[in-house]
mmCIF file of C-alpha atoms in Angstrom:
data_model
loop_
_atom_site.group_PDB
_atom_site.id
_atom_site.type_symbol
_atom_site.label_atom_id
_atom_site.label_comp_id
_atom_site.label_asym_id
_atom_site.label_seq_id
_atom_site.Cartn_x
_atom_site.Cartn_y
_atom_site.Cartn_z
ATOM 1 C CA UNK U 712 0.000 0.000 0.000
ATOM 2 C CA UNK U 713 1.120 3.561 -0.742
ATOM 3 C CA UNK U 714 1.504 5.387 2.549
ATOM 4 C CA UNK U 715 3.051 8.733 1.547
ATOM 5 C CA UNK U 716 0.539 11.619 1.341
ATOM 6 C CA UNK U 717 -0.493 12.728 -2.155
ATOM 7 C CA UNK U 718 -0.917 16.492 -1.972
ATOM 8 C CA UNK U 719 0.484 17.721 -5.289
ATOM 9 C CA UNK U 720 0.830 16.721 -8.927
ATOM 10 C CA UNK U 721 4.453 15.787 -8.234
ATOM 11 C CA UNK U 722 3.273 13.406 -5.503
ATOM 12 C CA UNK U 723 0.648 11.985 -7.843
ATOM 13 C CA UNK U 724 3.232 11.420 -10.580
ATOM 14 C CA UNK U 725 5.445 9.610 -8.087
ATOM 15 C CA UNK U 726 2.499 7.528 -6.905
ATOM 16 C CA UNK U 727 1.578 6.478 -10.465
ATOM 17 C CA UNK U 728 5.147 5.371 -11.199
ATOM 18 C CA UNK U 729 5.753 3.541 -7.961
ATOM 19 C CA UNK U 730 2.304 1.948 -7.742
ATOM 20 C CA UNK U 731 1.105 1.233 -11.299
ATOM 21 C CA UNK U 732 -1.325 -1.451 -10.128
ATOM 22 C CA UNK U 733 -3.160 0.895 -7.770
ATOM 23 C CA UNK U 734 -2.971 3.878 -10.125
ATOM 24 C CA UNK U 735 -4.323 2.151 -13.229
ATOM 25 C CA UNK U 736 -7.039 0.296 -11.351
ATOM 26 C CA UNK U 737 -8.194 3.683 -10.077
ATOM 27 C CA UNK U 738 -8.115 5.173 -13.593
ATOM 28 C CA UNK U 739 -10.061 2.286 -15.129
ATOM 29 C CA UNK U 740 -12.658 2.485 -12.375
ATOM 30 C CA UNK U 741 -12.961 6.239 -12.867
ATOM 31 C CA UNK U 742 -13.516 5.784 -16.622
ATOM 32 C CA UNK U 743 -15.731 2.720 -16.286
ATOM 33 C CA UNK U 744 -13.526 0.605 -18.569
ATOM 34 C CA UNK U 745 -14.801 -2.926 -19.139
ATOM 35 C CA UNK U 746 -12.816 -5.939 -20.344
ATOM 36 C CA UNK U 747 -14.364 -9.083 -21.787
ATOM 37 C CA UNK U 748 -11.284 -10.826 -20.372
ATOM 38 C CA UNK U 749 -9.615 -9.013 -17.485
ATOM 39 C CA UNK U 750 -5.822 -8.632 -17.538
ATOM 40 C CA UNK U 751 -3.826 -10.894 -15.261
ATOM 41 C CA UNK U 752 -2.049 -7.813 -13.898
ATOM 42 C CA UNK U 753 -1.320 -4.221 -14.905
ATOM 43 C CA UNK U 754 2.332 -4.576 -15.915
ATOM 44 C CA UNK U 755 4.804 -7.432 -16.074
ATOM 45 C CA UNK U 756 8.370 -7.783 -17.296
ATOM 46 C CA UNK U 757 8.681 -9.268 -20.758
ATOM 47 C CA UNK U 758 11.569 -9.659 -23.197
ATOM 48 C CA UNK U 759 9.100 -9.259 -26.052
ATOM 49 C CA UNK U 760 7.873 -5.860 -24.813
ATOM 50 C CA UNK U 761 10.596 -3.301 -24.000
ATOM 51 C CA UNK U 762 9.540 -1.522 -20.829
ATOM 52 C CA UNK U 763 7.158 -4.343 -19.918
ATOM 53 C CA UNK U 764 3.887 -5.812 -21.118
ATOM 54 C CA UNK U 765 0.818 -3.803 -20.148
ATOM 55 C CA UNK U 766 -2.450 -5.526 -19.258
ATOM 56 C CA UNK U 767 -1.283 -9.023 -20.266
ATOM 57 C CA UNK U 768 -4.118 -11.280 -21.378
ATOM 58 C CA UNK U 769 -6.652 -8.462 -21.583
ATOM 59 C CA UNK U 770 -9.386 -8.612 -24.224
ATOM 60 C CA UNK U 771 -11.537 -5.572 -24.951
ATOM 61 C CA UNK U 772 -12.894 -3.247 -27.610
ATOM 62 C CA UNK U 773 -11.894 0.394 -27.235
ATOM 63 C CA UNK U 774 -14.836 1.704 -29.269
ATOM 64 C CA UNK U 775 -17.378 -0.286 -27.266
ATOM 65 C CA UNK U 776 -16.103 1.410 -24.125
ATOM 66 C CA UNK U 777 -16.941 4.787 -25.684
ATOM 67 C CA UNK U 778 -20.582 3.852 -26.264
ATOM 68 C CA UNK U 779 -21.680 3.077 -22.734
ATOM 69 C CA UNK U 780 -22.758 5.425 -19.979
ATOM 70 C CA UNK U 781 -19.897 6.301 -17.658
ATOM 71 C CA UNK U 782 -20.032 6.382 -13.849
ATOM 72 C CA UNK U 783 -22.298 9.249 -12.880
ATOM 73 C CA UNK U 784 -23.683 9.723 -16.395
ATOM 74 C CA UNK U 785 -26.549 8.233 -18.395
ATOM 75 C CA UNK U 786 -27.140 7.249 -22.013
ATOM 76 C CA UNK U 787 -29.182 10.423 -22.472
ATOM 77 C CA UNK U 788 -26.190 12.665 -21.721
ATOM 78 C CA UNK U 789 -24.566 14.534 -24.600
ATOM 79 C CA UNK U 790 -21.660 12.815 -26.375
ATOM 80 C CA UNK U 791 -21.147 15.350 -29.184
ATOM 81 C CA UNK U 792 -22.174 18.979 -29.622
ATOM 82 C CA UNK U 793 -21.635 20.410 -33.094
ATOM 83 C CA UNK U 794 -22.387 23.140 -35.581
ATOM 84 C CA UNK U 795 -21.826 23.660 -39.311
ATOM 85 C CA UNK U 796 -19.959 26.696 -40.556
ATOM 86 C CA UNK U 797 -22.335 29.335 -41.904
ATOM 87 C CA UNK U 798 -25.105 28.379 -39.494
ATOM 88 C CA UNK U 799 -23.793 30.446 -36.633
ATOM 89 C CA UNK U 800 -27.183 31.857 -35.659
ATOM 90 C CA UNK U 801 -28.912 28.495 -35.554
ATOM 91 C CA UNK U 802 -29.271 26.357 -32.411
ATOM 92 C CA UNK U 803 -26.503 23.938 -31.568
ATOM 93 C CA UNK U 804 -26.825 20.276 -32.536
ATOM 94 C CA UNK U 805 -26.481 17.524 -29.950
ATOM 95 C CA UNK U 806 -25.890 13.771 -30.139
ATOM 96 C CA UNK U 807 -26.539 11.777 -26.976
ATOM 97 C CA UNK U 808 -24.589 8.706 -25.950
ATOM 98 C CA UNK U 809 -27.528 6.496 -26.957
ATOM 99 C CA UNK U 810 -27.950 8.226 -30.322
ATOM 100 C CA UNK U 811 -24.229 7.851 -30.980
ATOM 101 C CA UNK U 812 -24.381 4.159 -30.091
ATOM 102 C CA UNK U 813 -27.222 3.563 -32.557
ATOM 103 C CA UNK U 814 -25.462 5.460 -35.356
ATOM 104 C CA UNK U 815 -22.249 3.509 -34.784
ATOM 105 C CA UNK U 816 -24.096 0.186 -34.723
ATOM 106 C CA UNK U 817 -25.833 1.022 -38.011
ATOM 107 C CA UNK U 818 -22.522 1.737 -39.723
ATOM 108 C CA UNK U 819 -20.919 -1.371 -38.179
ATOM 109 C CA UNK U 820 -23.729 -3.530 -39.574
ATOM 110 C CA UNK U 821 -23.350 -1.906 -43.001
ATOM 111 C CA UNK U 822 -19.597 -2.528 -42.865
ATOM 112 C CA UNK U 823 -20.141 -6.230 -42.302
ATOM 113 C CA UNK U 824 -22.394 -6.270 -45.369
ATOM 114 C CA UNK U 825 -19.337 -5.342 -47.471
ATOM 115 C CA UNK U 826 -17.955 -8.829 -46.681
ATOM 116 C CA UNK U 827 -14.443 -7.613 -45.913
ATOM 117 C CA UNK U 828 -12.285 -9.926 -43.826
ATOM 118 C CA UNK U 829 -12.158 -8.988 -40.162
ATOM 119 C CA UNK U 830 -8.947 -7.141 -39.460
ATOM 120 C CA UNK U 831 -9.028 -5.401 -42.834
ATOM 121 C CA UNK U 832 -7.776 -1.821 -42.992
ATOM 122 C CA UNK U 833 -10.413 0.788 -43.868
ATOM 123 C CA UNK U 834 -9.395 4.390 -44.510
ATOM 124 C CA UNK U 835 -11.098 7.632 -43.512
ATOM 125 C CA UNK U 836 -10.286 10.769 -45.521
ATOM 126 C CA UNK U 837 -12.770 13.451 -44.538
ATOM 127 C CA UNK U 838 -13.239 16.419 -42.197
ATOM 128 C CA UNK U 839 -13.690 15.654 -38.523
ATOM 129 C CA UNK U 840 -17.440 15.896 -38.199
ATOM 130 C CA UNK U 841 -20.087 13.706 -36.592
ATOM 131 C CA UNK U 842 -20.105 11.245 -39.490
ATOM 132 C CA UNK U 843 -16.317 10.858 -39.297
ATOM 133 C CA UNK U 844 -16.484 10.080 -35.572
ATOM 134 C CA UNK U 845 -19.305 7.582 -36.118
ATOM 135 C CA UNK U 846 -17.382 5.847 -38.902
ATOM 136 C CA UNK U 847 -14.186 5.764 -36.850
ATOM 137 C CA UNK U 848 -15.887 4.103 -33.885
ATOM 138 C CA UNK U 849 -17.826 1.707 -36.139
ATOM 139 C CA UNK U 850 -14.666 0.449 -37.848
ATOM 140 C CA UNK U 851 -13.035 -0.296 -34.490
ATOM 141 C CA UNK U 852 -16.248 -1.726 -32.985
ATOM 142 C CA UNK U 853 -16.612 -4.157 -35.892
ATOM 143 C CA UNK U 854 -13.068 -5.504 -35.650
ATOM 144 C CA UNK U 855 -11.471 -3.622 -38.531
ATOM 145 C CA UNK U 856 -8.541 -1.188 -38.490
ATOM 146 C CA UNK U 857 -8.888 2.535 -39.176
ATOM 147 C CA UNK U 858 -6.416 4.111 -41.594
ATOM 148 C CA UNK U 859 -6.279 7.828 -40.767
ATOM 149 C CA UNK U 860 -5.680 10.209 -43.688
ATOM 150 C CA UNK U 861 -5.798 13.996 -43.331
ATOM 151 C CA UNK U 862 -8.350 15.629 -45.618
ATOM 152 C CA UNK U 863 -5.779 18.257 -46.660
ATOM 153 C CA UNK U 864 -3.575 15.760 -48.513
ATOM 154 C CA UNK U 865 -3.187 15.708 -52.278
ATOM 155 C CA UNK U 866 -3.681 12.529 -54.308
ATOM 156 C CA UNK U 867 -0.049 11.275 -54.146
ATOM 157 C CA UNK U 868 -0.016 11.492 -50.332
ATOM 158 C CA UNK U 869 -3.362 9.699 -50.150
ATOM 159 C CA UNK U 870 -2.131 6.992 -52.498
ATOM 160 C CA UNK U 871 1.052 6.391 -50.484
ATOM 161 C CA UNK U 872 -0.879 5.889 -47.236
ATOM 162 C CA UNK U 873 -3.401 3.568 -48.862
ATOM 163 C CA UNK U 874 -0.619 1.422 -50.288
ATOM 164 C CA UNK U 875 1.358 1.235 -47.045
ATOM 165 C CA UNK U 876 -1.733 0.238 -45.045
ATOM 166 C CA UNK U 877 -3.192 -2.020 -47.766
ATOM 167 C CA UNK U 878 -6.589 -0.421 -47.177
ATOM 168 C CA UNK U 879 -9.538 -2.304 -48.671
ATOM 169 C CA UNK U 880 -11.995 0.606 -48.665
ATOM 170 C CA UNK U 881 -12.135 4.310 -47.912
ATOM 171 C CA UNK U 882 -14.740 6.692 -46.497
ATOM 172 C CA UNK U 883 -14.678 10.202 -47.925
ATOM 173 C CA UNK U 884 -16.877 13.184 -48.846
ATOM 174 C CA UNK U 885 -17.706 14.574 -52.261
ATOM 175 C CA UNK U 886 -16.113 17.866 -51.205
ATOM 176 C CA UNK U 887 -15.136 20.005 -48.209
ATOM 177 C CA UNK U 888 -17.109 23.161 -47.446
ATOM 178 C CA UNK U 889 -14.967 26.054 -46.213
ATOM 179 C CA UNK U 890 -15.800 29.782 -46.300
ATOM 180 C CA UNK U 891 -18.501 29.332 -48.960
ATOM 181 C CA UNK U 892 -16.057 27.356 -51.115
ATOM 182 C CA UNK U 893 -16.235 23.742 -52.245
ATOM 183 C CA UNK U 894 -12.824 22.119 -52.031
ATOM 184 C CA UNK U 895 -12.470 18.827 -53.939
ATOM 185 C CA UNK U 896 -12.021 15.624 -51.969
ATOM 186 C CA UNK U 897 -13.609 12.655 -53.758
ATOM 187 C CA UNK U 898 -11.805 13.590 -56.981
ATOM 188 C CA UNK U 899 -8.482 13.427 -55.085
ATOM 189 C CA UNK U 900 -9.392 9.985 -53.761
ATOM 190 C CA UNK U 901 -10.164 8.846 -57.323
ATOM 191 C CA UNK U 902 -6.895 10.317 -58.585
ATOM 192 C CA UNK U 903 -5.113 8.359 -55.849
ATOM 193 C CA UNK U 904 -6.591 5.179 -57.327
ATOM 194 C CA UNK U 905 -8.182 4.326 -54.002
ATOM 195 C CA UNK U 906 -10.070 1.064 -53.468
ATOM 196 C CA UNK U 907 -13.845 1.069 -53.050
ATOM 197 C CA UNK U 908 -14.989 4.448 -51.739
ATOM 198 C CA UNK U 909 -18.072 5.212 -49.651
ATOM 199 C CA UNK U 910 -18.887 8.822 -50.470
ATOM 200 C CA UNK U 911 -20.812 11.122 -48.140
ATOM 201 C CA UNK U 912 -22.367 14.350 -49.451
ATOM 202 C CA UNK U 913 -20.972 17.435 -47.725
ATOM 203 C CA UNK U 914 -24.472 18.852 -48.010
ATOM 204 C CA UNK U 915 -26.649 16.109 -46.606
ATOM 205 C CA UNK U 916 -29.466 16.444 -49.136
ATOM 206 C CA UNK U 917 -27.250 16.592 -52.231
ATOM 207 C CA UNK U 918 -27.261 13.351 -54.258
ATOM 208 C CA UNK U 919 -23.864 11.989 -55.256
ATOM 209 C CA UNK U 920 -23.281 11.760 -59.006
ATOM 210 C CA UNK U 921 -20.473 10.415 -61.139
ATOM 211 C CA UNK U 922 -19.233 7.680 -58.795
ATOM 212 C CA UNK U 923 -16.915 4.960 -60.025
ATOM 213 C CA UNK U 924 -18.524 1.603 -60.715
ATOM 214 C CA UNK U 925 -17.471 -0.029 -57.418
ATOM 215 C CA UNK U 926 -18.030 3.027 -55.220
ATOM 216 C CA UNK U 927 -21.069 3.537 -53.011
ATOM 217 C CA UNK U 928 -23.032 6.558 -51.961
ATOM 218 C CA UNK U 929 -23.533 6.967 -48.204
ATOM 219 C CA UNK U 930 -27.245 6.224 -48.645
ATOM 220 C CA UNK U 931 -26.618 3.012 -50.580
ATOM 221 C CA UNK U 932 -23.969 1.929 -48.077
ATOM 222 C CA UNK U 933 -26.292 2.362 -45.090
ATOM 223 C CA UNK U 934 -29.042 0.619 -47.048
ATOM 224 C CA UNK U 935 -27.042 -2.600 -46.924
ATOM 225 C CA UNK U 936 -27.581 -2.907 -43.175
ATOM 226 C CA UNK U 937 -30.486 -4.997 -41.919
ATOM 227 C CA UNK U 938 -32.733 -2.266 -40.532
ATOM 228 C CA UNK U 939 -34.473 -4.665 -38.147
ATOM 229 C CA UNK U 940 -31.257 -5.064 -36.152
ATOM 230 C CA UNK U 941 -29.374 -1.946 -37.318
ATOM 231 C CA UNK U 942 -29.281 -0.369 -33.864
ATOM 232 C CA UNK U 943 -27.724 -3.441 -32.261
ATOM 233 C CA UNK U 944 -24.188 -4.699 -32.707
ATOM 234 C CA UNK U 945 -22.053 -7.067 -30.692
ATOM 235 C CA UNK U 946 -18.579 -5.591 -30.430
ATOM 236 C CA UNK U 947 -15.707 -7.664 -31.786
ATOM 237 C CA UNK U 948 -13.566 -8.131 -28.701
ATOM 238 C CA UNK U 949 -9.842 -7.943 -29.405
ATOM 239 C CA UNK U 950 -6.586 -8.828 -27.663
ATOM 240 C CA UNK U 951 -5.172 -5.695 -26.060
ATOM 241 C CA UNK U 952 -2.274 -5.412 -28.526
ATOM 242 C CA UNK U 953 -4.411 -5.868 -31.651
ATOM 243 C CA UNK U 954 -4.164 -2.862 -33.981
ATOM 244 C CA UNK U 955 -7.159 -0.532 -34.002
ATOM 245 C CA UNK U 956 -5.819 2.436 -35.973
ATOM 246 C CA UNK U 957 -2.937 3.183 -38.340
ATOM 247 C CA UNK U 958 -1.825 6.800 -38.304
ATOM 248 C CA UNK U 959 1.103 8.277 -40.206
ATOM 249 C CA UNK U 960 3.931 10.718 -39.730
ATOM 250 C CA UNK U 961 3.703 13.791 -41.940
ATOM 251 C CA UNK U 962 6.087 12.438 -44.568
ATOM 252 C CA UNK U 963 7.976 15.736 -44.806
ATOM 253 C CA UNK U 964 11.357 14.000 -44.402
ATOM 254 C CA UNK U 965 10.687 10.996 -46.614
ATOM 255 C CA UNK U 966 8.050 8.309 -46.950
ATOM 256 C CA UNK U 967 5.447 8.621 -44.179
ATOM 257 C CA UNK U 968 5.942 6.201 -41.295
ATOM 258 C CA UNK U 969 3.005 4.057 -40.173
ATOM 259 C CA UNK U 970 2.154 4.575 -36.491
ATOM 260 C CA UNK U 971 -0.082 1.780 -35.159
ATOM 261 C CA UNK U 972 -2.470 2.228 -32.262
ATOM 262 C CA UNK U 973 -3.656 -0.835 -30.369
ATOM 263 C CA UNK U 974 -6.771 -1.133 -28.214
ATOM 264 C CA UNK U 975 -4.588 -0.037 -25.291
ATOM 265 C CA UNK U 976 -3.579 3.304 -26.838
ATOM 266 C CA UNK U 977 -7.061 4.810 -26.333
ATOM 267 C CA UNK U 978 -6.858 4.009 -22.612
ATOM 268 C CA UNK U 979 -3.583 5.918 -22.328
ATOM 269 C CA UNK U 980 -5.016 8.824 -24.353
ATOM 270 C CA UNK U 981 -8.022 9.038 -22.056
ATOM 271 C CA UNK U 982 -5.893 8.666 -18.919
ATOM 272 C CA UNK U 983 -3.655 11.535 -20.053
ATOM 273 C CA UNK U 984 -6.732 13.683 -20.610
ATOM 274 C CA UNK U 985 -8.035 12.793 -17.153
ATOM 275 C CA UNK U 986 -4.750 13.269 -15.296
ATOM 276 C CA UNK U 987 -2.975 16.072 -17.147
ATOM 277 C CA UNK U 988 -5.905 18.083 -18.520
ATOM 278 C CA UNK U 989 -8.493 17.446 -15.825
ATOM 279 C CA UNK U 990 -11.132 16.211 -18.298
ATOM 280 C CA UNK U 991 -14.071 15.010 -16.247
ATOM 281 C CA UNK U 992 -17.675 13.899 -16.564
ATOM 282 C CA UNK U 993 -19.807 16.737 -17.906
ATOM 283 C CA UNK U 994 -16.924 18.686 -19.476
ATOM 284 C CA UNK U 995 -17.004 19.710 -23.146
ATOM 285 C CA UNK U 996 -13.732 19.413 -25.051
ATOM 286 C CA UNK U 997 -12.861 21.145 -28.332
ATOM 287 C CA UNK U 998 -9.670 20.563 -30.290
ATOM 288 C CA UNK U 999 -9.656 21.759 -33.929
ATOM 289 C CA UNK U 1000 -8.004 18.829 -35.683
ATOM 290 C CA UNK U 1001 -8.576 15.927 -38.054
ATOM 291 C CA UNK U 1002 -8.598 12.147 -37.755
ATOM 292 C CA UNK U 1003 -5.525 12.110 -39.991
ATOM 293 C CA UNK U 1004 -3.499 13.553 -37.104
ATOM 294 C CA UNK U 1005 -3.167 11.771 -33.795
ATOM 295 C CA UNK U 1006 -5.123 14.435 -31.906
ATOM 296 C CA UNK U 1007 -8.291 13.448 -33.794
ATOM 297 C CA UNK U 1008 -8.455 9.938 -32.316
ATOM 298 C CA UNK U 1009 -7.144 11.377 -29.043
ATOM 299 C CA UNK U 1010 -10.117 13.750 -28.851
ATOM 300 C CA UNK U 1011 -12.571 10.902 -29.457
ATOM 301 C CA UNK U 1012 -11.182 8.756 -26.667
ATOM 302 C CA UNK U 1013 -10.109 11.466 -24.187
ATOM 303 C CA UNK U 1014 -13.623 12.902 -24.186
ATOM 304 C CA UNK U 1015 -15.888 9.865 -24.509
ATOM 305 C CA UNK U 1016 -13.959 7.489 -22.229
ATOM 306 C CA UNK U 1017 -13.954 10.173 -19.541
ATOM 307 C CA UNK U 1018 -17.692 10.793 -19.823
ATOM 308 C CA UNK U 1019 -17.138 14.238 -21.353
ATOM 309 C CA UNK U 1020 -18.618 15.639 -24.574
ATOM 310 C CA UNK U 1021 -16.618 16.581 -27.656
ATOM 311 C CA UNK U 1022 -17.344 19.834 -29.456
ATOM 312 C CA UNK U 1023 -17.005 19.678 -33.250
ATOM 313 C CA UNK U 1024 -17.156 22.734 -35.490
ATOM 314 C CA UNK U 1025 -17.620 21.640 -39.093
ATOM 315 C CA UNK U 1026 -15.693 24.487 -40.667
ATOM 316 C CA UNK U 1027 -12.581 26.599 -40.350
ATOM 317 C CA UNK U 1028 -11.381 27.157 -36.762
ATOM 318 C CA UNK U 1029 -9.867 30.430 -37.986
ATOM 319 C CA UNK U 1030 -13.313 31.850 -38.643
ATOM 320 C CA UNK U 1031 -15.510 34.068 -36.513
ATOM 321 C CA UNK U 1032 -18.036 31.242 -36.630
ATOM 322 C CA UNK U 1033 -15.801 29.038 -34.517
ATOM 323 C CA UNK U 1034 -15.420 31.844 -31.983
ATOM 324 C CA UNK U 1035 -19.202 32.183 -31.800
ATOM 325 C CA UNK U 1036 -19.488 28.414 -31.383
ATOM 326 C CA UNK U 1037 -17.324 28.355 -28.264
ATOM 327 C CA UNK U 1038 -18.749 31.635 -26.952
ATOM 328 C CA UNK U 1039 -22.003 29.841 -26.251
ATOM 329 C CA UNK U 1040 -20.119 28.934 -23.050
ATOM 330 C CA UNK U 1041 -20.739 25.234 -23.404
ATOM 331 C CA UNK U 1042 -17.068 24.489 -23.946
ATOM 332 C CA UNK U 1043 -15.154 23.995 -20.725
ATOM 333 C CA UNK U 1044 -11.857 22.982 -22.263
ATOM 334 C CA UNK U 1045 -10.543 24.316 -25.584
ATOM 335 C CA UNK U 1046 -7.183 23.215 -26.926
ATOM 336 C CA UNK U 1047 -5.416 24.740 -29.924
ATOM 337 C CA UNK U 1048 -2.493 23.042 -31.564
ATOM 338 C CA UNK U 1049 -1.571 25.486 -34.291
ATOM 339 C CA UNK U 1050 0.123 22.967 -36.578
ATOM 340 C CA UNK U 1051 -3.189 21.138 -36.823
ATOM 341 C CA UNK U 1052 -5.354 24.089 -37.905
ATOM 342 C CA UNK U 1053 -6.251 23.398 -41.527
ATOM 343 C CA UNK U 1054 -8.252 25.822 -43.640
#
């Protein structure tokens, strides 16, 4: 047992290093993390894992842990608050934990209808909006691997990342809406010679035209799911070190380097948010970013696993609209990482 008093962050840091069993059990209890197979311990020495093997024997699904009510919260609490650029005078939009769960389950069921082998890599190349978050969680929930691609990349950069990851499909939008402009996106994916693309209209009511033969519109993709069970999905439980996400370095100094996340990485991301940024139940967290950069997945897990809400502004964070969005005073924690602000 740890007997020294913990009265400062320095003490807490010392406690977490000297007592990893007690510290991580406390963190997992605080976040309400569930394992289908509990780990035999928190950390053990292993020649195969430099620094030790974390949570040996654990089986879980990181996305499934995002879709359940956390201690002190209910399924009717808000998971995502969002607004589209140009609609700054309209009411905010909210997605509850239960609504998010149903959306993710629908997409997971539609993914299975594509008949891809479990463990296949599936790319996402689109702005970080509600649909992107839903797709991200659905891919992980269903036992596939997300390939994160920033929506600012040109066709050659997209192509390189698809080849390295051996992605079997890609989710994208027809275009990106920024400052009353339509920036091409699907055409870049086509130029990159991407595999089957599922294409979402940037304007929800706009039909998609001119798709390649093997590509699917968002509506047709969702239509493949059995609507009688669309809101239900049994998570594919995974060994702790199974890949859940492949991110990439920027590629500015050569070929981009693949950076794999396992199902353990989200737990560390959420724990860092809890410990170092004081993200708690009921907080609202905004970080202008993209799933193609590591802070996109970090935001998903650091908010949802801690019972907080994420705030997504579907537009330029450099605009007055973003300022109005956060001025509603719903956002309790706003983080800017200037290298990740894309216009």
